[in-house]
Short mmCIF file of C-alpha atoms and ligand atoms in Angstrom, two decimals:
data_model
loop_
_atom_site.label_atom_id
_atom_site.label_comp_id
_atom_site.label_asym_id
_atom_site.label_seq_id
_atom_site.Cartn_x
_atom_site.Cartn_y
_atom_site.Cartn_z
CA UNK C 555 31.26 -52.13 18.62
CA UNK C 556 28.31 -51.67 21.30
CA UNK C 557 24.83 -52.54 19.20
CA UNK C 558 22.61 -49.25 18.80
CA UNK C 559 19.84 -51.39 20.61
CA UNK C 560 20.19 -53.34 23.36
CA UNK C 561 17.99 -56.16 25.01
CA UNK C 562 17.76 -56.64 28.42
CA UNK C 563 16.10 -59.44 29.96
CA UNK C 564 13.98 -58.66 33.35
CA UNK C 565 12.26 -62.21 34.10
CA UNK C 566 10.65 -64.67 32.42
CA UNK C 567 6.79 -65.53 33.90
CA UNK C 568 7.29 -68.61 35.80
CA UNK C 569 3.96 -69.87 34.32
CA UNK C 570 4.13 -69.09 30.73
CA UNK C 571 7.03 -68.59 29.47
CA UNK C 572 6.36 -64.56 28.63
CA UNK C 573 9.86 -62.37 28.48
CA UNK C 574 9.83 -59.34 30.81
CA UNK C 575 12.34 -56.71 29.14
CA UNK C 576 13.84 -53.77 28.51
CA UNK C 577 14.76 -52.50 25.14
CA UNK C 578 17.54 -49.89 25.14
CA UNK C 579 17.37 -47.55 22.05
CA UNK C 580 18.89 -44.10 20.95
CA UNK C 581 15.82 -42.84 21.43
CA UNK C 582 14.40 -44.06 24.75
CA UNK C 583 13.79 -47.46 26.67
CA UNK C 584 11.22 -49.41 25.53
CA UNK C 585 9.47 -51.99 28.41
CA UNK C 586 8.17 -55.21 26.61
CA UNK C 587 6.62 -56.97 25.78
CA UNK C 588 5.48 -53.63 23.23
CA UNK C 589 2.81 -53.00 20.77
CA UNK C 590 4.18 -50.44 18.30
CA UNK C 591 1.39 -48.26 16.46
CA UNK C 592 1.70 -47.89 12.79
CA UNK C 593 2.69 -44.75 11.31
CA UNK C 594 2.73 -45.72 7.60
CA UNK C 595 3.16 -42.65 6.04
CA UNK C 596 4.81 -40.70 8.89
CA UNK C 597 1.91 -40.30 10.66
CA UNK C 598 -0.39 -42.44 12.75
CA UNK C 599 -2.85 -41.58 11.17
CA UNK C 600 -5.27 -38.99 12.88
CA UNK C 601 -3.20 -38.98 16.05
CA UNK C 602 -0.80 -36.35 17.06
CA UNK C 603 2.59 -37.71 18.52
CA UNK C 604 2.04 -35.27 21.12
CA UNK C 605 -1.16 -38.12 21.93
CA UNK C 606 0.79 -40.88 20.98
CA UNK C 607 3.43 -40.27 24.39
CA UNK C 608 0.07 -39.51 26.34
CA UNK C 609 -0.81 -42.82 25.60
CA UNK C 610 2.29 -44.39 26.48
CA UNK C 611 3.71 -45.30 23.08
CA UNK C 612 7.89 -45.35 22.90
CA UNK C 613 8.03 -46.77 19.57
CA UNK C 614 6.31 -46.40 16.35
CA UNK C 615 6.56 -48.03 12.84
CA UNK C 616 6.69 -46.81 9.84
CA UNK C 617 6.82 -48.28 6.10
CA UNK C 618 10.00 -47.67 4.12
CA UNK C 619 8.55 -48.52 0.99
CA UNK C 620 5.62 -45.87 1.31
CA UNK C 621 8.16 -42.89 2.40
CA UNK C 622 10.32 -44.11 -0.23
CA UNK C 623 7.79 -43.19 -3.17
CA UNK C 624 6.05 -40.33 -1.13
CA UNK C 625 8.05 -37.69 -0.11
CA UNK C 626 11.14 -39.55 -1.38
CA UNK C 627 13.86 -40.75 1.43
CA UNK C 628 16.01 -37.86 0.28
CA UNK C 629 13.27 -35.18 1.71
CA UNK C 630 13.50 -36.76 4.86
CA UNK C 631 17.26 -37.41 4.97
CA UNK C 632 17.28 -33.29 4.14
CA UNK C 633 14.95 -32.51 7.06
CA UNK C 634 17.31 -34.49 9.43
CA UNK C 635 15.92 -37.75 9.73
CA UNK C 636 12.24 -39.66 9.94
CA UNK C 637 12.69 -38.39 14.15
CA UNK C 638 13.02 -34.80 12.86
CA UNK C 639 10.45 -34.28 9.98
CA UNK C 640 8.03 -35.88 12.06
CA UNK C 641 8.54 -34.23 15.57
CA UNK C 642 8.88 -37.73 17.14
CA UNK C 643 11.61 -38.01 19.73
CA UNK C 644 10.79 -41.72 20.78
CA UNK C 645 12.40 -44.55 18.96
CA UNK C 646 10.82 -45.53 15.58
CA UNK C 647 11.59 -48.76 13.78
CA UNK C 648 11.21 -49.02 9.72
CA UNK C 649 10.36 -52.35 7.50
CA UNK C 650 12.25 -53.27 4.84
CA UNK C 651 9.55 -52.69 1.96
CA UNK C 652 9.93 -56.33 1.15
CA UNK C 653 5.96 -57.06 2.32
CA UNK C 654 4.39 -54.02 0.06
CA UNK C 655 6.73 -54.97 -2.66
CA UNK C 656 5.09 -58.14 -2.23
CA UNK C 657 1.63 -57.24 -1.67
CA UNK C 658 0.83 -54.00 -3.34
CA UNK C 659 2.13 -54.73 -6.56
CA UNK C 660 1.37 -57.13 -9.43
CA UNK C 661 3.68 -57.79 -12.58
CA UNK C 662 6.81 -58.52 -9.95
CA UNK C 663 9.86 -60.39 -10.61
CA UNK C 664 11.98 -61.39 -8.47
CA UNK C 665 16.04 -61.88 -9.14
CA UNK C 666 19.00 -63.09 -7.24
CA UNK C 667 19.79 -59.26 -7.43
CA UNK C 668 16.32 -58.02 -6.28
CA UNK C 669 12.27 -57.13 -7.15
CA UNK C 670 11.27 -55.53 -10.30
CA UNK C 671 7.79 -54.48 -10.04
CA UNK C 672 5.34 -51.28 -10.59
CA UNK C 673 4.25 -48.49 -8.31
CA UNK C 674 1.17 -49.19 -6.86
CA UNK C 675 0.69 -45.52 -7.38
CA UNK C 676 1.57 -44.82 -10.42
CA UNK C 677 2.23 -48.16 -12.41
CA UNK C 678 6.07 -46.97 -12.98
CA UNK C 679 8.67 -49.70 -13.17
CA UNK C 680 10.66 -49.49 -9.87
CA UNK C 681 13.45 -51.89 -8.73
CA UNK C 682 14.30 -52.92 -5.12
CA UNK C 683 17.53 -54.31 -3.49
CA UNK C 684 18.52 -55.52 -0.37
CA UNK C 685 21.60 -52.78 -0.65
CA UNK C 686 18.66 -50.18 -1.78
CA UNK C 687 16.20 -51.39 0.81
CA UNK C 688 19.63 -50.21 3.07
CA UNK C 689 20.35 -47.09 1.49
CA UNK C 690 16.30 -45.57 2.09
CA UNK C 691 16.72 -46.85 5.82
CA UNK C 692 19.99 -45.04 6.70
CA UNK C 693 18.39 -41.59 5.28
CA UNK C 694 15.44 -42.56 7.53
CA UNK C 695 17.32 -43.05 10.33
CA UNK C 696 15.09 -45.48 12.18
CA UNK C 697 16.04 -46.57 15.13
CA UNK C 698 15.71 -49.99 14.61
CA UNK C 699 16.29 -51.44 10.55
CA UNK C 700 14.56 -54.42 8.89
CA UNK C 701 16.76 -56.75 6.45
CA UNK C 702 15.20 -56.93 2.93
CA UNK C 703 13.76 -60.26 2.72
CA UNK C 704 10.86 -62.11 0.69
CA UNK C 705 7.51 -62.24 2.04
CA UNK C 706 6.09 -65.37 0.23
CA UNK C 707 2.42 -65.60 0.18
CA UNK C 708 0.05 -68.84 2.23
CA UNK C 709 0.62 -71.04 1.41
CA UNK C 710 3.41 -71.59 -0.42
CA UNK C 711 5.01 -75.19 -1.14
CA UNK C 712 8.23 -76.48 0.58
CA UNK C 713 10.36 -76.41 -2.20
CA UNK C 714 9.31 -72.68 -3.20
CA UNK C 715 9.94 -71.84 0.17
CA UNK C 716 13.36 -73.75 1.01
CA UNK C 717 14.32 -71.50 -2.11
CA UNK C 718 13.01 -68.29 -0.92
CA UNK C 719 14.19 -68.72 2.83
CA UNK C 720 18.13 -69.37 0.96
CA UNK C 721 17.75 -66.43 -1.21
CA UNK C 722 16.15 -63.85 2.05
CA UNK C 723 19.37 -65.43 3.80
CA UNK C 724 21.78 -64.08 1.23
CA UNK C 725 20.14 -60.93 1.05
CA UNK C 726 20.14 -61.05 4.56
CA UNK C 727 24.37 -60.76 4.39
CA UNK C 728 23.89 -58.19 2.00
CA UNK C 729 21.84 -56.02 3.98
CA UNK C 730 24.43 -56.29 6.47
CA UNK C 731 27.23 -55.37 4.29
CA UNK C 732 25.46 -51.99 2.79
CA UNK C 733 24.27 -50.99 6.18
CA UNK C 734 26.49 -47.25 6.90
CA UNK C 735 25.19 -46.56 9.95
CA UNK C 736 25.21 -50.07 12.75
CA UNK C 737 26.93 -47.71 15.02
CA UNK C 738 23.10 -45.64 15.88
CA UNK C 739 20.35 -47.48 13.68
CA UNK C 740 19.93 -51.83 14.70
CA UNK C 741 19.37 -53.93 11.96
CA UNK C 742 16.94 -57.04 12.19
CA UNK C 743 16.82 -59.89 10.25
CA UNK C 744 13.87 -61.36 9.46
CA UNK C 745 13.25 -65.53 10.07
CA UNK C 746 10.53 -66.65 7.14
CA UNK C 747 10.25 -70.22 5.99
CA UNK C 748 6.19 -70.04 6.79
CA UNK C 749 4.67 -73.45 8.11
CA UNK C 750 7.63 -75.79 7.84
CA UNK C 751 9.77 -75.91 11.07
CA UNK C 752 12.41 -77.47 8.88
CA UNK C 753 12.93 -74.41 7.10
CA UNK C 754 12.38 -72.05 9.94
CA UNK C 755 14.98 -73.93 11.68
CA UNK C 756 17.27 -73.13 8.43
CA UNK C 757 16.36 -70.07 8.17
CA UNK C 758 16.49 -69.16 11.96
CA UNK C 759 19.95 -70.53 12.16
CA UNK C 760 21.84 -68.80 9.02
CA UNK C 761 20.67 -65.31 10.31
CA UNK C 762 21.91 -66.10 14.35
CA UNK C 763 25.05 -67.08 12.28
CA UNK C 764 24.66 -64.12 10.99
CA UNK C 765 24.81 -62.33 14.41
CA UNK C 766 22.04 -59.99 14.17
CA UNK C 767 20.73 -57.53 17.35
CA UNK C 768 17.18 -58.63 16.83
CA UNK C 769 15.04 -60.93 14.73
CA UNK C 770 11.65 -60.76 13.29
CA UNK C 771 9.38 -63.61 12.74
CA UNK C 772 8.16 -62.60 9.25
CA UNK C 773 5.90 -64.43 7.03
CA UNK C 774 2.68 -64.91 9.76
CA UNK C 775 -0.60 -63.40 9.58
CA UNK C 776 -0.96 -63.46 6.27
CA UNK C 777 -3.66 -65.56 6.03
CA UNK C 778 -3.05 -68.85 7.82
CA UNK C 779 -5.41 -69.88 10.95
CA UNK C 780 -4.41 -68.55 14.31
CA UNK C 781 -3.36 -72.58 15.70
CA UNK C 782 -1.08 -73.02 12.92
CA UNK C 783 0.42 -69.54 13.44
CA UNK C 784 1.06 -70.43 17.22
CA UNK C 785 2.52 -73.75 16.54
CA UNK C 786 4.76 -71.69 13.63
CA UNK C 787 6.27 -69.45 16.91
CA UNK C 788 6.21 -72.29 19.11
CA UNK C 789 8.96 -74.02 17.55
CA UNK C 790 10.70 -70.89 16.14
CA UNK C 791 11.42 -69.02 19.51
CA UNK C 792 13.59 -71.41 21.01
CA UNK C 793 15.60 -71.47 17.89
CA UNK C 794 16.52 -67.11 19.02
CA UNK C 795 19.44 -66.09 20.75
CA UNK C 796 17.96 -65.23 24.70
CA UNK C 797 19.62 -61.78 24.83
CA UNK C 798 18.06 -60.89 21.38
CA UNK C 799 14.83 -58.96 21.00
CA UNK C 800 12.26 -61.05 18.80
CA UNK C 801 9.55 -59.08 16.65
CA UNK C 802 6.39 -60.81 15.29
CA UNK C 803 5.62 -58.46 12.19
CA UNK C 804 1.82 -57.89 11.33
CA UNK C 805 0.45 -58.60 14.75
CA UNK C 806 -1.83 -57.08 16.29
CA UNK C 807 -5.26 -58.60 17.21
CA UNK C 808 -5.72 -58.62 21.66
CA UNK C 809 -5.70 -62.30 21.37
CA UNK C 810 -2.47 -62.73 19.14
CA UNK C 811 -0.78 -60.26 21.36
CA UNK C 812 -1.26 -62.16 24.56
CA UNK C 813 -0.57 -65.90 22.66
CA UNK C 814 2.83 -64.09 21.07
CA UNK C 815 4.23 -63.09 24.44
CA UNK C 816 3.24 -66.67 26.12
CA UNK C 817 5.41 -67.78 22.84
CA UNK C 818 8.34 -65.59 24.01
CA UNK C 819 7.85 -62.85 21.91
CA UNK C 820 8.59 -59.27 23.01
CA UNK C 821 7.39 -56.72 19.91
CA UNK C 822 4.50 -56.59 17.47
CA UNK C 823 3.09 -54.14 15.32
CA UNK C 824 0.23 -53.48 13.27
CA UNK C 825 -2.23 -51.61 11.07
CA UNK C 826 -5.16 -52.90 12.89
CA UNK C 827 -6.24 -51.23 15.81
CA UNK C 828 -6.07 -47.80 13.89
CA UNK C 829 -7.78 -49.49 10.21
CA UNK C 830 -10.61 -50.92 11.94
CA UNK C 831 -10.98 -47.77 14.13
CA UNK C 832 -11.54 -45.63 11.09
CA UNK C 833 -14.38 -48.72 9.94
CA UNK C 834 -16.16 -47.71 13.60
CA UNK C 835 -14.67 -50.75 14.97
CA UNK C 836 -13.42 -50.37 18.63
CA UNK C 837 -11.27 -52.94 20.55
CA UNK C 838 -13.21 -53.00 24.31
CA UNK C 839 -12.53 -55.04 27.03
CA UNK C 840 -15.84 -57.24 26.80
CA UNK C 841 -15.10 -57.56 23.00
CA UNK C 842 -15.64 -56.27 19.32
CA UNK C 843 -17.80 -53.39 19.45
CA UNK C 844 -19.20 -51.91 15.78
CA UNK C 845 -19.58 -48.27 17.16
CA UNK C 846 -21.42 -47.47 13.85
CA UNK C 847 -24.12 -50.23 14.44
CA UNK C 848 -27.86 -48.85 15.61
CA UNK C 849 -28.21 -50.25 18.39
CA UNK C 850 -25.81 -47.63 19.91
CA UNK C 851 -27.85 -44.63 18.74
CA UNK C 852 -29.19 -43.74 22.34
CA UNK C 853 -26.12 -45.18 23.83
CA UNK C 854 -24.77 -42.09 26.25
CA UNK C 855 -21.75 -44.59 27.83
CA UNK C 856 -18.56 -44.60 26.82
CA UNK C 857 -16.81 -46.98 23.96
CA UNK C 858 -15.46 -48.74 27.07
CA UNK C 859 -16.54 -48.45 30.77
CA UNK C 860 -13.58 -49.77 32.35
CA UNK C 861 -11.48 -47.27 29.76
CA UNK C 862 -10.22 -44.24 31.21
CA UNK C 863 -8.46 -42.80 27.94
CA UNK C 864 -9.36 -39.21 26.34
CA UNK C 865 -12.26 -40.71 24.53
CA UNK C 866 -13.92 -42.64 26.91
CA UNK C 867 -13.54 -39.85 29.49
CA UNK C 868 -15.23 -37.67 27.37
CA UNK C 869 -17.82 -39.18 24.79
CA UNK C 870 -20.19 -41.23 24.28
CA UNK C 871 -21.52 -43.72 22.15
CA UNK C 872 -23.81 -42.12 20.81
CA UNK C 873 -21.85 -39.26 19.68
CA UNK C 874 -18.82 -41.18 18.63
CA UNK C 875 -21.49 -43.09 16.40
CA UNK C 876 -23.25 -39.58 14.88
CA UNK C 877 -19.82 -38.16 13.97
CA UNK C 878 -18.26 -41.72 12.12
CA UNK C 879 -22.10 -41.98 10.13
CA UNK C 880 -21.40 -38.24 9.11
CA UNK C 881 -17.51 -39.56 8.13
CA UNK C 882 -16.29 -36.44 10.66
CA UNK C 883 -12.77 -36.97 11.31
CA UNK C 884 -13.39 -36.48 15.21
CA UNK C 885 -14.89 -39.36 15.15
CA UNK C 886 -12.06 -41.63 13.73
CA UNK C 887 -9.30 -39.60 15.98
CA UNK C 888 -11.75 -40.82 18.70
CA UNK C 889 -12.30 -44.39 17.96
CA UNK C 890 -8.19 -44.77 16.97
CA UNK C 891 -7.11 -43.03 20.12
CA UNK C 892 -9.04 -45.56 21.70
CA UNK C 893 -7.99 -48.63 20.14
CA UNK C 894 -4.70 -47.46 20.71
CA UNK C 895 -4.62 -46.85 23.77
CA UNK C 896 -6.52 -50.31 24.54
CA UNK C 897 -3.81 -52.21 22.82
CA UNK C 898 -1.05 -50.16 24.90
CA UNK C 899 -2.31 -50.75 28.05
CA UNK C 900 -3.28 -54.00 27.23
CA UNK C 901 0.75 -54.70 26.85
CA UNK C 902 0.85 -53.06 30.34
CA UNK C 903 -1.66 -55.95 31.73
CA UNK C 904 0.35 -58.27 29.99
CA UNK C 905 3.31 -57.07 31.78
CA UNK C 906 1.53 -56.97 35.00
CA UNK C 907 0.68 -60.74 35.31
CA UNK C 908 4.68 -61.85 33.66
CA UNK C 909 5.79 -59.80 36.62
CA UNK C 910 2.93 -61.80 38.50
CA UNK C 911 4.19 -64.97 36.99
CA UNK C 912 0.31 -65.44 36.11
CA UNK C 913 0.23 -64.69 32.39
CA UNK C 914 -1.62 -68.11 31.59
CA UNK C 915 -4.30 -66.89 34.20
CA UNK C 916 -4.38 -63.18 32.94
CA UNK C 917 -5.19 -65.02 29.08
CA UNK C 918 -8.00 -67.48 30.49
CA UNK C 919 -9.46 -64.53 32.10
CA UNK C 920 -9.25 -62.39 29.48
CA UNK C 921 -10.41 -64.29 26.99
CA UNK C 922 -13.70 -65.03 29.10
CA UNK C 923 -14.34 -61.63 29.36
CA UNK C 924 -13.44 -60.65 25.97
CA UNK C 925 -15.91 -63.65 24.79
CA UNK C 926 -13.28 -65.68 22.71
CA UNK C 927 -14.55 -68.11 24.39
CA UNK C 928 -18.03 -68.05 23.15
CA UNK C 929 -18.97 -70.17 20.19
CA UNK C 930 -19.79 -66.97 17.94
CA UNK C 931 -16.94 -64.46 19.39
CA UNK C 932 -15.96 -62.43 16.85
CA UNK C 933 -12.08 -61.52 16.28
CA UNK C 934 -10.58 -59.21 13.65
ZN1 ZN A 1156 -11.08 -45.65 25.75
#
């Protein structure tokens, strides 16, 4: 049986590394390497999809576990699918609800058969599976599935871990097995086994076994410094099958992107460039700029001067600044449009120099004008 979604490798950059490719999907081809906004709740929120294709997004995310709870998978398995309720046409991908299991919710336990823990809404005793992780997907009818897997917290020690990666394995198979749809919606597996490369190697090499059309690298960002989280993909990559898309989940910072496609990764998403937008924070090309702050009262240029999106077209500043003090919601569809966009065409640089074969050279340059290099840069 032909995969619902298809890698295709272009090049790799002669210099770095980076993968050039095409991902084929029901619902469109997707160049990457590709940042994919976050839609948690079926919605990026404040953005229209109609603005989401004029920024040049072809794939969104959205959060299985939230939908699950709010409207309830069977709403949107009624209204035809996640594509159909929402008025997206472009592909979407879903996670497995494994992380906000994980993160959202205290008093958890966690069995061979799956999590018991309480709605962070509510406080009601919910249980998840890997088979019901499955069942919420296929009413979603994402393009592109994650396998139900345990997202253990940093750090965590080896033998905690070896046990976790073994028991995300096996839940792993069963994902597979109560998947009803493989035929138009991809299902990912997910490679944990944080820090250790011996158990990322395990991991890594039960789930190709496994035969998978994609992997995730799960279990970074969540806490551990940037080195350690390069040196984490640096040894995990190789261990992924070449005509395999690989995902690193939670990414989403300029300089991550660029350090995750040197390492041979081709997706990322994350809540980022939209959370920090709705703080005043913008993403600009010479750096971190805190819209909100002052010193940008009298400021009549745009976020961004070498921007050319809807916002930075438009408005300034200053204006951008009067309407997130007065907590107007133009002012937050401004600043995420924005971010969005600069994370979307930063992709499209970052495809630019692989094609180039001068990605190293494109990161060095970047990074000087973004000011990582400075002594005080500030990231996210
Ligand atoms: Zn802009």
């Amino acid at each position: 049986m032909t995969a619902a979604v298809r890698y295709e490798l272009i090049k790799t950059c002669k210099q770095s590394g980076a993968r050039l490719g095409k991902l084929h999907t029901p619902h469109g081809v997707i160049e990457t390497p590709v940042f994919m906004p976050v839609g948690t709740l079926a919605t990026v929120k404040t953005m229209s999809p109609e603005e989401l294709k004029e920024i040049g997004a072809g794939i969104i995310l959205s959060n299985t576990y939230h939908l699950w709870l709010r409207p309830g998978h069977e709403i949107v398995r009624e209204a035809g699918g996640l594509h159909q309720f929402m008025n997206w046409d472009r592909a979407i991908l879903t996670d497995s609800g494994g992380f906000q299991v994980f993160s959202l919710s205290d008093l958890r336990e966690i069995t061979e058969e799956g999590v018991h823990f309480r709605n962070h809404l509510s406080g009601e005793k919910l249980f998840l599976s890997p088979e019901g992780a499955m069942e919420i997907q296929n009413a979603l009818g994402s393009d592109i599935m994650m396998a139900f897997d345990e997202c253990p917290p940093y750090p965590a020690e080896f033998e905690y871990m070896k046990a976790s990666v073994e028991r995300t394995t096996r839940w792993a198979e069963r994902c597979l097995n109560a998947h009803k749809r493989p035929e138009d919606q991809a299902l990912f597996g997910i490679v944990q086994g944080g820090e250790y490369e011996e158990l990322r190697k395990l991991s890594a090499e039960s789930l190709v076994s496994l035969d998978f059309p994609g992997y995730a690298i799960g279990g970074l960002s969540v806490g551990e410094p940037k080195d350690i989280m390069n040196r984490v993909l640096e040894f995990t990559t190789p261990l992924l099958p070449q005509n395999k898309p690989r995902y690193l989940m939670g990414v989403g910072s300029p300089d991550s992107l660029i350090d995750g496609a040197i390492r041979g990764v081709d997706m990322f998403d994350c809540v980022l460039p939209t959370r920090i937008a709705r703080n005043g924070t913008c993403m600009t090309s010479k750096g971190r700029l805190v819209v909100r702050n002052a010193k940008y009262a009298h400021d009549y240029r745009p976020l961004d001067e070498h921007c050319d999106c809807y916002a930075c077209k438009n408005y300034s500043r200053a204006y951008i600044r009067h309407l997130v003090k007065c907590n107007e919601t133009f002012g937050f569809r401004l600043t995420s449009y924005h971010n969005l966009y600069f994370l979307v065409n930063l992709m499209e640089q970052v495809k630019q120099a692989i094609r180039e074969d001068r990605l190293l050279d494109f990161r060095n340059e970047f990074f000087e004008q973004y000011g990582f290099n400075k002594p005080d840069a500030k990231n996210f």
